[in-house]
Amino acid sequence: MALDIATFDLNRIGADFIDNPHPTLHALRAQAPLHRNADGSAYLTRYADVVKVYASRDMLSDKTEEFGRKFGQCPLQRHHTTSLIFNDPPYHTVVRKLIAGAFTPRRLAEFEPLIAGIVDRLLDRVADLGDLDLIDDFAKVLPTEIISLMLGIPPEYRARLRGYSIAILGALDPVVSPARMAAGNAAVEEFSAILNDLINHRRANPDGAGPGEVLDGLIHGEHDGRRLTQEELIQNCIFLLNAGHETTTSLVGNSIGLLLDHPDQLRLLQGEPGLIAGAVEECLRVESPLQIGNRLAGEDIVLTDGVLPRGTYIHTSIGAANRDPDQFPDPDRFDIRRSPNRHIAFITGIHVCLGASLARVEGRIAIGRLIQRFPHLAQTGARVRLPLARFRGYTAFPVRVA
Ligand code: HEM
């Protein structure tokens, strides 16, 4: 039976949608691909429309006004309006150019052995534990360690990073409780203080950087004669930490979930480890860690089912686009050999994810080595989902490796 989507409102979604949004997303795509929420914002679910929005220079990321309304004057507002993701050129171009220096192929090649070393060390611990939580004991540790190396975060702070990340990113959900808002503000304040000290320390000790650290380049890098201010540095480092570990944690957790739910695909991958790159792409498509993006229409935009006028606030459903049958035959089928697989889990356009190559390498090494080393990996209890619509992942995932 077709779902009634006339009354659907992205700002009023419930636990059912978070648990499995796809029946609703399929119905929206088929019946109302330019769906309007009660507040007038549009929710786009077709691949062609979402790609067109991301490719257009007229679709803006600057959220100063929206965040002013949503947050008022507070640390969350300061953070989100300063990070590159929520800005347009020319500020976006400056910050992006400086950060891009941290993600060159040469840097990535330096990271590969570090990633493999961290994964193998984690897997030794996993073997000792036997029974464990896949998220706490494995998936979240790798990205935290990698980004901490990049930004020179000492080990004693690392345990707190995922809590900060969830608190800060959770405030971007369409519906945010006062408690979640307070937690987000506290996280920005604490995290800013830590980074302020670390940046000052690196300014005073430029030769003290460890392997893989890129903080120095961010501090002293210049684009068009412009350096980042201390506040811009702090807020963009917070963003980098958040962008890099929540999403990568979800990539690993979601992928293992999909493989355990599809034992034929798991066996196929265990028998042919060379399929890992395609498997990671398929996991990114089917369970995209970032499900929803936003843009403000700076001009009218013509889409497949009509025109959105200038001034429309747009929600792009990455999750729906990645299961659009016009782009992906049999879109709900999980097929690690799917080809072509032009998913947009990292979007496209000028804001395309800067960490995509790093995330792919982390995913391939972590997922590939885990399932090869522990062929009898099994779930031992209920998985618990992140209670968020924008970010798709698990907070708990009990498993046994013996
Ligand atoms: C599976 C893991 C990841 C996913 C699914 C993902 C997804 C995305 C998406 C969808 C965007 C675009 C958001 C928008 O403009 O609306 C983005 C931007 C970004 N991501 Fe990622 N990301 C991942 C991992 C990483 C990692 C590991 C890093 C860095 C350590 C990173 C750094 C960034 C940065 C800096 C941007 C902002 C780019 C800009 O605004 O120009 N991401 N990511």
Tab-separated table of C-alpha atoms in Angstrom, residues 1-389:
chain	number	residue	atom	x	y	z
A	1	MET	CA	0.000	0.000	0.000
A	2	ALA	CA	1.323	3.460	-0.937
A	3	LEU	CA	2.317	5.641	2.035
A	4	ASP	CA	0.432	8.895	2.491
A	5	ILE	CA	3.163	11.488	2.177
A	6	ALA	CA	0.937	14.585	1.891
A	7	THR	CA	1.317	15.270	5.623
A	8	PHE	CA	5.007	14.326	5.853
A	9	ASP	CA	7.113	17.001	7.543
A	10	LEU	CA	10.872	16.628	7.893
A	11	ASN	CA	10.747	18.822	10.981
A	12	ARG	CA	8.382	16.386	12.691
A	13	ILE	CA	9.830	12.992	11.942
A	14	GLY	CA	9.647	10.192	14.480
A	15	ALA	CA	11.582	7.106	15.500
A	16	ASP	CA	10.122	5.018	12.640
A	17	PHE	CA	11.665	7.330	10.058
A	18	ILE	CA	15.033	7.274	11.797
A	19	ASP	CA	14.917	3.487	12.022
A	20	ASN	CA	14.087	2.997	8.325
A	21	PRO	CA	13.471	6.102	6.215
A	22	HIS	CA	13.387	4.275	2.874
A	23	PRO	CA	9.677	3.426	2.484
A	24	THR	CA	8.903	7.120	3.082
A	25	LEU	CA	11.740	8.288	0.823
A	26	HIS	CA	10.617	5.990	-2.019
A	27	ALA	CA	7.053	7.326	-1.682
A	28	LEU	CA	8.243	10.948	-1.632
A	29	ARG	CA	10.458	10.422	-4.697
A	30	ALA	CA	7.591	8.827	-6.638
A	31	GLN	CA	4.770	11.144	-5.539
A	32	ALA	CA	6.324	14.473	-4.489
A	33	PRO	CA	9.967	14.788	-5.520
A	34	LEU	CA	9.947	18.517	-4.620
A	35	HIS	CA	8.041	17.972	-1.374
A	36	ARG	CA	7.382	21.068	0.747
A	37	ASN	CA	7.566	20.904	4.537
A	38	ALA	CA	5.198	22.961	6.689
A	39	ASP	CA	7.823	25.738	7.026
A	40	GLY	CA	8.041	26.101	3.224
A	41	SER	CA	11.411	24.374	2.863
A	42	ALA	CA	11.789	21.798	0.073
A	43	TYR	CA	12.891	18.182	0.570
A	44	LEU	CA	14.418	16.721	-2.610
A	45	THR	CA	14.590	12.969	-3.113
A	46	ARG	CA	15.515	12.424	-6.802
A	47	TYR	CA	19.151	11.748	-7.697
A	48	ALA	CA	19.045	14.089	-10.732
A	49	ASP	CA	17.651	16.968	-8.632
A	50	VAL	CA	20.033	16.504	-5.711
A	51	VAL	CA	23.049	16.365	-8.070
A	52	LYS	CA	21.852	19.473	-9.919
A	53	VAL	CA	21.541	21.411	-6.664
A	54	TYR	CA	25.034	20.402	-5.537
A	55	ALA	CA	26.560	21.236	-8.936
A	56	SER	CA	25.036	24.727	-9.075
A	57	ARG	CA	27.113	27.695	-7.875
A	58	ASP	CA	23.815	29.511	-7.179
A	59	MET	CA	22.858	27.085	-4.415
A	60	LEU	CA	24.398	28.562	-1.287
A	61	SER	CA	25.845	27.004	1.859
A	62	ASP	CA	26.120	30.139	3.993
A	63	LYS	CA	23.832	29.593	6.996
A	64	THR	CA	24.466	32.789	8.950
A	65	GLU	CA	20.807	33.777	8.917
A	66	GLU	CA	19.384	30.334	9.551
A	67	PHE	CA	21.800	29.613	12.397
A	68	GLY	CA	21.151	33.076	13.862
A	69	ARG	CA	17.439	32.181	14.052
A	70	LYS	CA	18.031	28.643	15.266
A	71	PHE	CA	20.821	29.192	17.814
A	72	GLY	CA	20.843	32.921	18.697
A	73	GLN	CA	24.266	34.203	19.850
A	74	CYS	CA	26.034	31.197	21.351
A	75	PRO	CA	29.089	28.939	20.848
A	76	LEU	CA	27.178	26.606	18.484
A	77	GLN	CA	26.271	29.562	16.275
A	78	ARG	CA	29.897	30.800	16.305
A	79	HIS	CA	31.190	27.358	15.414
A	80	HIS	CA	28.805	26.468	12.612
A	81	THR	CA	28.964	29.894	10.941
A	82	THR	CA	32.791	29.835	10.874
A	83	SER	CA	33.414	26.301	9.546
A	84	LEU	CA	34.008	26.062	5.805
A	85	ILE	CA	31.123	23.724	5.145
A	86	PHE	CA	28.566	26.434	5.947
A	87	ASN	CA	30.217	29.180	3.908
A	88	ASP	CA	30.422	30.234	0.260
A	89	PRO	CA	33.327	31.638	-1.743
A	90	PRO	CA	35.486	33.652	-1.156
A	91	TYR	CA	35.885	32.569	2.531
A	92	HIS	CA	35.105	28.950	1.649
A	93	THR	CA	37.793	28.954	-1.074
A	94	VAL	CA	40.501	30.216	1.290
A	95	VAL	CA	39.807	27.672	4.034
A	96	ARG	CA	39.315	24.812	1.566
A	97	LYS	CA	42.638	25.524	-0.203
A	98	LEU	CA	44.476	25.515	3.125
A	99	ILE	CA	42.838	22.320	4.389
A	100	ALA	CA	43.258	20.581	1.022
A	101	GLY	CA	47.025	20.599	1.636
A	102	ALA	CA	46.375	18.044	4.380
A	103	PHE	CA	44.703	15.617	1.951
A	104	THR	CA	47.094	15.378	-0.994
A	105	PRO	CA	47.841	11.893	-2.436
A	106	ARG	CA	51.339	12.177	-0.905
A	107	ARG	CA	49.845	12.765	2.559
A	108	LEU	CA	47.428	9.902	2.022
A	109	ALA	CA	50.282	7.568	1.093
A	110	GLU	CA	51.976	8.550	4.384
A	111	PHE	CA	48.780	7.709	6.245
A	112	GLU	CA	48.195	4.219	4.812
A	113	PRO	CA	50.813	2.412	6.907
A	114	LEU	CA	49.736	4.401	9.980
A	115	ILE	CA	46.130	3.311	9.394
A	116	ALA	CA	47.128	-0.329	8.868
A	117	GLY	CA	49.226	-0.242	12.065
A	118	ILE	CA	46.377	1.214	14.145
A	119	VAL	CA	43.872	-1.310	12.699
A	120	ASP	CA	46.121	-4.292	13.434
A	121	ARG	CA	46.714	-3.081	16.984
A	122	LEU	CA	42.957	-2.641	17.457
A	123	LEU	CA	42.271	-6.103	16.048
A	124	ASP	CA	44.715	-7.661	18.529
A	125	ARG	CA	42.681	-6.057	21.293
A	126	VAL	CA	39.438	-7.195	19.687
A	127	ALA	CA	40.803	-10.773	19.692
A	128	ASP	CA	41.628	-10.498	23.411
A	129	LEU	CA	38.164	-9.147	24.228
A	130	GLY	CA	36.209	-11.818	22.321
A	131	ASP	CA	32.892	-10.155	23.184
A	132	LEU	CA	32.840	-6.449	22.422
A	133	ASP	CA	30.969	-3.444	21.172
A	134	LEU	CA	31.875	-2.914	17.537
A	135	ILE	CA	31.398	0.864	17.782
A	136	ASP	CA	33.090	1.636	21.111
A	137	ASP	CA	35.867	-0.921	20.888
A	138	PHE	CA	36.677	-0.684	17.188
A	139	ALA	CA	34.833	1.596	14.743
A	140	LYS	CA	35.196	4.868	16.581
A	141	VAL	CA	38.794	4.408	17.688
A	142	LEU	CA	40.446	4.397	14.245
A	143	PRO	CA	39.102	7.715	12.878
A	144	THR	CA	39.643	9.395	16.244
A	145	GLU	CA	43.285	8.306	16.251
A	146	ILE	CA	43.872	9.360	12.650
A	147	ILE	CA	42.369	12.825	12.991
A	148	SER	CA	44.054	13.282	16.338
A	149	LEU	CA	47.393	12.536	14.655
A	150	MET	CA	46.589	15.040	11.908
A	151	LEU	CA	45.747	17.792	14.367
A	152	GLY	CA	48.246	16.871	17.074
A	153	ILE	CA	45.614	16.047	19.739
A	154	PRO	CA	47.379	14.260	22.622
A	155	PRO	CA	46.086	10.810	23.678
A	156	GLU	CA	44.600	12.053	26.975
A	157	TYR	CA	41.957	14.107	25.121
A	158	ARG	CA	40.941	11.523	22.536
A	159	ALA	CA	38.329	9.664	24.583
A	160	ARG	CA	36.204	12.833	24.744
A	161	LEU	CA	36.196	13.576	21.027
A	162	ARG	CA	33.253	11.451	19.907
A	163	GLY	CA	31.047	12.897	22.654
A	164	TYR	CA	31.925	16.416	21.479
A	165	SER	CA	31.300	15.460	17.893
A	166	ILE	CA	27.842	13.975	18.510
A	167	ALA	CA	26.849	16.920	20.709
A	168	ILE	CA	27.935	19.516	18.123
A	169	LEU	CA	26.612	17.728	15.038
A	170	GLY	CA	23.418	16.629	16.821
A	171	ALA	CA	22.434	20.314	17.093
A	172	LEU	CA	22.107	20.353	13.283
A	173	ASP	CA	19.191	17.915	13.295
A	174	PRO	CA	15.844	19.389	12.241
A	175	VAL	CA	14.459	18.961	15.775
A	176	VAL	CA	16.739	19.808	18.757
A	177	SER	CA	15.729	19.629	22.425
A	178	PRO	CA	16.960	22.293	24.921
A	179	ALA	CA	19.119	19.619	26.592
A	180	ARG	CA	20.782	18.755	23.295
A	181	MET	CA	21.347	22.440	22.556
A	182	ALA	CA	23.019	22.915	25.958
A	183	ALA	CA	25.237	19.869	25.419
A	184	GLY	CA	26.275	21.211	21.994
A	185	ASN	CA	27.225	24.604	23.408
A	186	ALA	CA	29.237	23.064	26.239
A	187	ALA	CA	31.062	20.832	23.737
A	188	VAL	CA	32.081	23.782	21.532
A	189	GLU	CA	33.367	25.727	24.579
A	190	GLU	CA	35.449	22.864	25.974
A	191	PHE	CA	36.787	21.801	22.625
A	192	SER	CA	37.700	25.398	21.662
A	193	ALA	CA	39.706	25.803	24.869
A	194	ILE	CA	41.667	22.600	24.192
A	195	LEU	CA	42.428	23.594	20.583
A	196	ASN	CA	43.382	27.134	21.541
A	197	ASP	CA	46.080	25.703	23.833
A	198	LEU	CA	47.272	23.180	21.234
A	199	ILE	CA	47.520	25.808	18.475
A	200	ASN	CA	49.421	28.188	20.764
A	201	HIS	CA	51.734	25.345	21.738
A	202	ARG	CA	52.444	24.501	18.084
A	203	ARG	CA	53.046	28.183	17.253
A	204	ALA	CA	55.655	28.252	20.030
A	205	ASN	CA	57.105	24.816	19.106
A	206	PRO	CA	56.973	24.558	15.302
A	207	ASP	CA	59.409	21.611	15.193
A	208	GLY	CA	57.529	19.424	17.667
A	209	ALA	CA	54.973	17.953	15.218
A	210	GLY	CA	54.509	14.152	15.145
A	211	PRO	CA	54.132	11.946	12.008
A	212	GLY	CA	51.140	12.917	9.865
A	213	GLU	CA	50.447	16.183	11.703
A	214	VAL	CA	49.123	19.009	9.503
A	215	LEU	CA	48.353	21.679	12.119
A	216	ASP	CA	51.466	23.644	11.266
A	217	GLY	CA	50.345	23.951	7.616
A	218	LEU	CA	46.951	25.249	8.718
A	219	ILE	CA	48.521	27.809	11.071
A	220	HIS	CA	51.070	29.181	8.610
A	221	GLY	CA	49.419	28.397	5.250
A	222	GLU	CA	48.380	31.337	3.067
A	223	HIS	CA	45.929	31.686	0.193
A	224	ASP	CA	45.725	34.974	-1.705
A	225	GLY	CA	47.881	36.528	1.010
A	226	ARG	CA	45.400	35.541	3.725
A	227	ARG	CA	46.005	33.338	6.796
A	228	LEU	CA	43.348	31.919	9.097
A	229	THR	CA	42.704	33.857	12.312
A	230	GLN	CA	42.956	31.987	15.621
A	231	GLU	CA	39.136	31.749	15.813
A	232	GLU	CA	38.886	30.472	12.213
A	233	LEU	CA	41.617	27.927	12.929
A	234	ILE	CA	39.919	26.664	16.085
A	235	GLN	CA	36.450	26.357	14.560
A	236	ASN	CA	37.704	24.690	11.364
A	237	CYS	CA	39.817	22.219	13.355
A	238	ILE	CA	36.720	21.340	15.387
A	239	PHE	CA	34.851	20.879	12.121
A	240	LEU	CA	37.593	18.666	10.707
A	241	LEU	CA	37.555	16.477	13.779
A	242	ASN	CA	33.769	16.185	13.667
A	243	ALA	CA	33.564	15.670	9.890
A	244	GLY	CA	36.176	12.970	9.990
A	245	HIS	CA	35.229	10.730	12.821
A	246	GLU	CA	31.477	10.457	13.223
A	247	THR	CA	30.992	9.701	9.533
A	248	THR	CA	33.885	7.230	9.308
A	249	THR	CA	32.745	5.468	12.483
A	250	SER	CA	29.338	5.077	10.832
A	251	LEU	CA	30.899	3.830	7.602
A	252	VAL	CA	32.560	0.968	9.499
A	253	GLY	CA	29.538	0.189	11.730
A	254	ASN	CA	26.989	0.403	8.896
A	255	SER	CA	29.137	-1.738	6.600
A	256	ILE	CA	29.554	-4.540	9.123
A	257	GLY	CA	25.805	-4.347	9.797
A	258	LEU	CA	25.038	-4.710	6.081
A	259	LEU	CA	27.479	-7.603	5.653
A	260	LEU	CA	26.055	-9.490	8.651
A	261	ASP	CA	22.537	-8.903	7.302
A	262	HIS	CA	23.610	-10.297	3.892
A	263	PRO	CA	25.705	-13.399	4.656
A	264	ASP	CA	26.011	-14.281	0.945
A	265	GLN	CA	27.745	-10.932	0.311
A	266	LEU	CA	29.932	-11.396	3.402
A	267	ARG	CA	31.051	-14.828	2.195
A	268	LEU	CA	31.681	-13.456	-1.296
A	269	LEU	CA	33.922	-10.722	0.118
A	270	GLN	CA	35.743	-13.105	2.454
A	271	GLY	CA	36.433	-15.368	-0.536
A	272	GLU	CA	37.540	-12.503	-2.785
A	273	PRO	CA	39.216	-9.808	-0.647
A	274	GLY	CA	39.915	-7.815	-3.832
A	275	LEU	CA	36.229	-6.853	-3.874
A	276	ILE	CA	36.693	-4.621	-0.810
A	277	ALA	CA	36.828	-1.296	-2.701
A	278	GLY	CA	33.489	-1.973	-4.434
A	279	ALA	CA	32.002	-3.278	-1.184
A	280	VAL	CA	32.857	-0.029	0.615
A	281	GLU	CA	31.240	1.984	-2.204
A	282	GLU	CA	28.071	-0.120	-1.987
A	283	CYS	CA	27.922	0.322	1.801
A	284	LEU	CA	28.330	4.087	1.337
A	285	ARG	CA	25.426	4.037	-1.118
A	286	VAL	CA	22.990	1.836	0.802
A	287	GLU	CA	23.610	3.283	4.286
A	288	SER	CA	25.061	6.751	3.623
A	289	PRO	CA	26.531	8.083	6.895
A	290	LEU	CA	25.381	11.616	6.037
A	291	GLN	CA	21.750	11.409	4.904
A	292	ILE	CA	20.642	15.026	4.545
A	293	GLY	CA	22.345	18.182	3.241
A	294	ASN	CA	21.127	21.763	2.894
A	295	ARG	CA	21.398	24.648	0.460
A	296	LEU	CA	19.661	28.013	0.058
A	297	ALA	CA	18.533	28.786	-3.493
A	298	GLY	CA	20.345	32.006	-4.445
A	299	GLU	CA	18.512	31.924	-7.819
A	300	ASP	CA	15.516	30.047	-9.228
A	301	ILE	CA	16.429	26.462	-10.084
A	302	VAL	CA	14.666	24.248	-12.646
A	303	LEU	CA	14.355	20.664	-11.408
A	304	THR	CA	12.774	17.534	-12.888
A	305	ASP	CA	9.303	18.261	-11.523
A	306	GLY	CA	9.161	22.056	-11.453
A	307	VAL	CA	11.012	25.197	-10.417
A	308	LEU	CA	12.147	26.091	-6.909
A	309	PRO	CA	12.180	29.866	-6.545
A	310	ARG	CA	15.100	31.891	-5.259
A	311	GLY	CA	15.043	32.021	-1.463
A	312	THR	CA	13.836	28.421	-1.017
A	313	TYR	CA	15.582	26.569	1.778
A	314	ILE	CA	16.454	23.121	0.414
A	315	HIS	CA	16.998	19.805	2.178
A	316	THR	CA	18.745	17.311	-0.119
A	317	SER	CA	18.122	13.666	0.699
A	318	ILE	CA	21.435	11.956	-0.013
A	319	GLY	CA	19.915	8.717	1.305
A	320	ALA	CA	17.017	8.895	-1.176
A	321	ALA	CA	19.216	9.959	-4.120
A	322	ASN	CA	21.458	6.956	-3.468
A	323	ARG	CA	18.459	4.624	-3.813
A	324	ASP	CA	16.836	6.269	-6.821
A	325	PRO	CA	15.769	3.489	-9.242
A	326	ASP	CA	16.419	5.822	-12.206
A	327	GLN	CA	20.106	5.779	-11.285
A	328	PHE	CA	20.545	2.441	-9.480
A	329	PRO	CA	18.682	-0.604	-10.857
A	330	ASP	CA	17.014	-2.584	-8.031
A	331	PRO	CA	18.161	0.141	-5.601
A	332	ASP	CA	17.372	-1.619	-2.309
A	333	ARG	CA	19.483	-4.635	-3.255
A	334	PHE	CA	22.855	-4.704	-1.493
A	335	ASP	CA	25.319	-5.861	-4.158
A	336	ILE	CA	29.040	-5.450	-3.503
A	337	ARG	CA	29.741	-6.013	-7.204
A	338	ARG	CA	27.394	-3.189	-8.304
A	339	SER	CA	28.859	-1.332	-11.262
A	340	PRO	CA	28.567	1.477	-12.119
A	341	ASN	CA	27.967	2.896	-8.653
A	342	ARG	CA	27.918	6.679	-8.893
A	343	HIS	CA	26.615	7.278	-5.375
A	344	ILE	CA	26.837	10.719	-3.814
A	345	ALA	CA	27.608	9.820	-0.199
A	346	PHE	CA	30.422	12.430	-0.426
A	347	ILE	CA	28.198	14.721	-2.599
A	348	THR	CA	29.600	16.599	-5.615
A	349	GLY	CA	30.413	20.230	-6.455
A	350	ILE	CA	32.640	22.734	-4.649
A	351	HIS	CA	31.905	21.298	-1.194
A	352	VAL	CA	32.618	17.690	-2.187
A	353	CYS	CA	34.025	15.904	0.866
A	354	LEU	CA	37.706	16.714	1.335
A	355	GLY	CA	38.264	13.567	3.351
A	356	ALA	CA	36.665	11.118	0.887
A	357	SER	CA	39.935	9.414	-0.121
A	358	LEU	CA	41.040	9.143	3.503
A	359	ALA	CA	37.647	7.733	4.556
A	360	ARG	CA	37.758	5.184	1.731
A	361	VAL	CA	41.231	3.979	2.746
A	362	GLU	CA	40.216	3.785	6.412
A	363	GLY	CA	37.050	1.882	5.478
A	364	ARG	CA	38.804	-0.610	3.192
A	365	ILE	CA	41.540	-1.423	5.699
A	366	ALA	CA	39.301	-1.561	8.781
A	367	ILE	CA	36.418	-3.543	7.262
A	368	GLY	CA	38.618	-5.758	5.069
A	369	ARG	CA	40.992	-6.783	7.852
A	370	LEU	CA	38.216	-7.302	10.435
A	371	ILE	CA	36.232	-9.756	8.316
A	372	GLN	CA	39.320	-11.622	7.102
A	373	ARG	CA	40.771	-12.052	10.565
A	374	PHE	CA	37.450	-12.979	12.215
A	375	PRO	CA	35.456	-15.062	9.715
A	376	HIS	CA	32.951	-16.081	12.421
A	377	LEU	CA	32.105	-12.536	13.518
A	378	ALA	CA	28.527	-12.589	14.897
A	379	GLN	CA	26.086	-10.151	16.414
A	380	THR	CA	25.221	-10.936	20.052
A	381	GLY	CA	22.561	-8.349	20.943
A	382	ALA	CA	20.400	-5.548	19.582
A	383	ARG	CA	22.032	-2.749	17.606
A	384	VAL	CA	21.113	0.758	18.777
A	385	ARG	CA	20.808	3.530	16.197
A	386	LEU	CA	22.053	7.097	16.574
A	387	PRO	CA	18.812	8.986	17.320
A	388	LEU	CA	19.441	11.382	14.416
A	389	ALA	CA	17.922	11.808	10.950
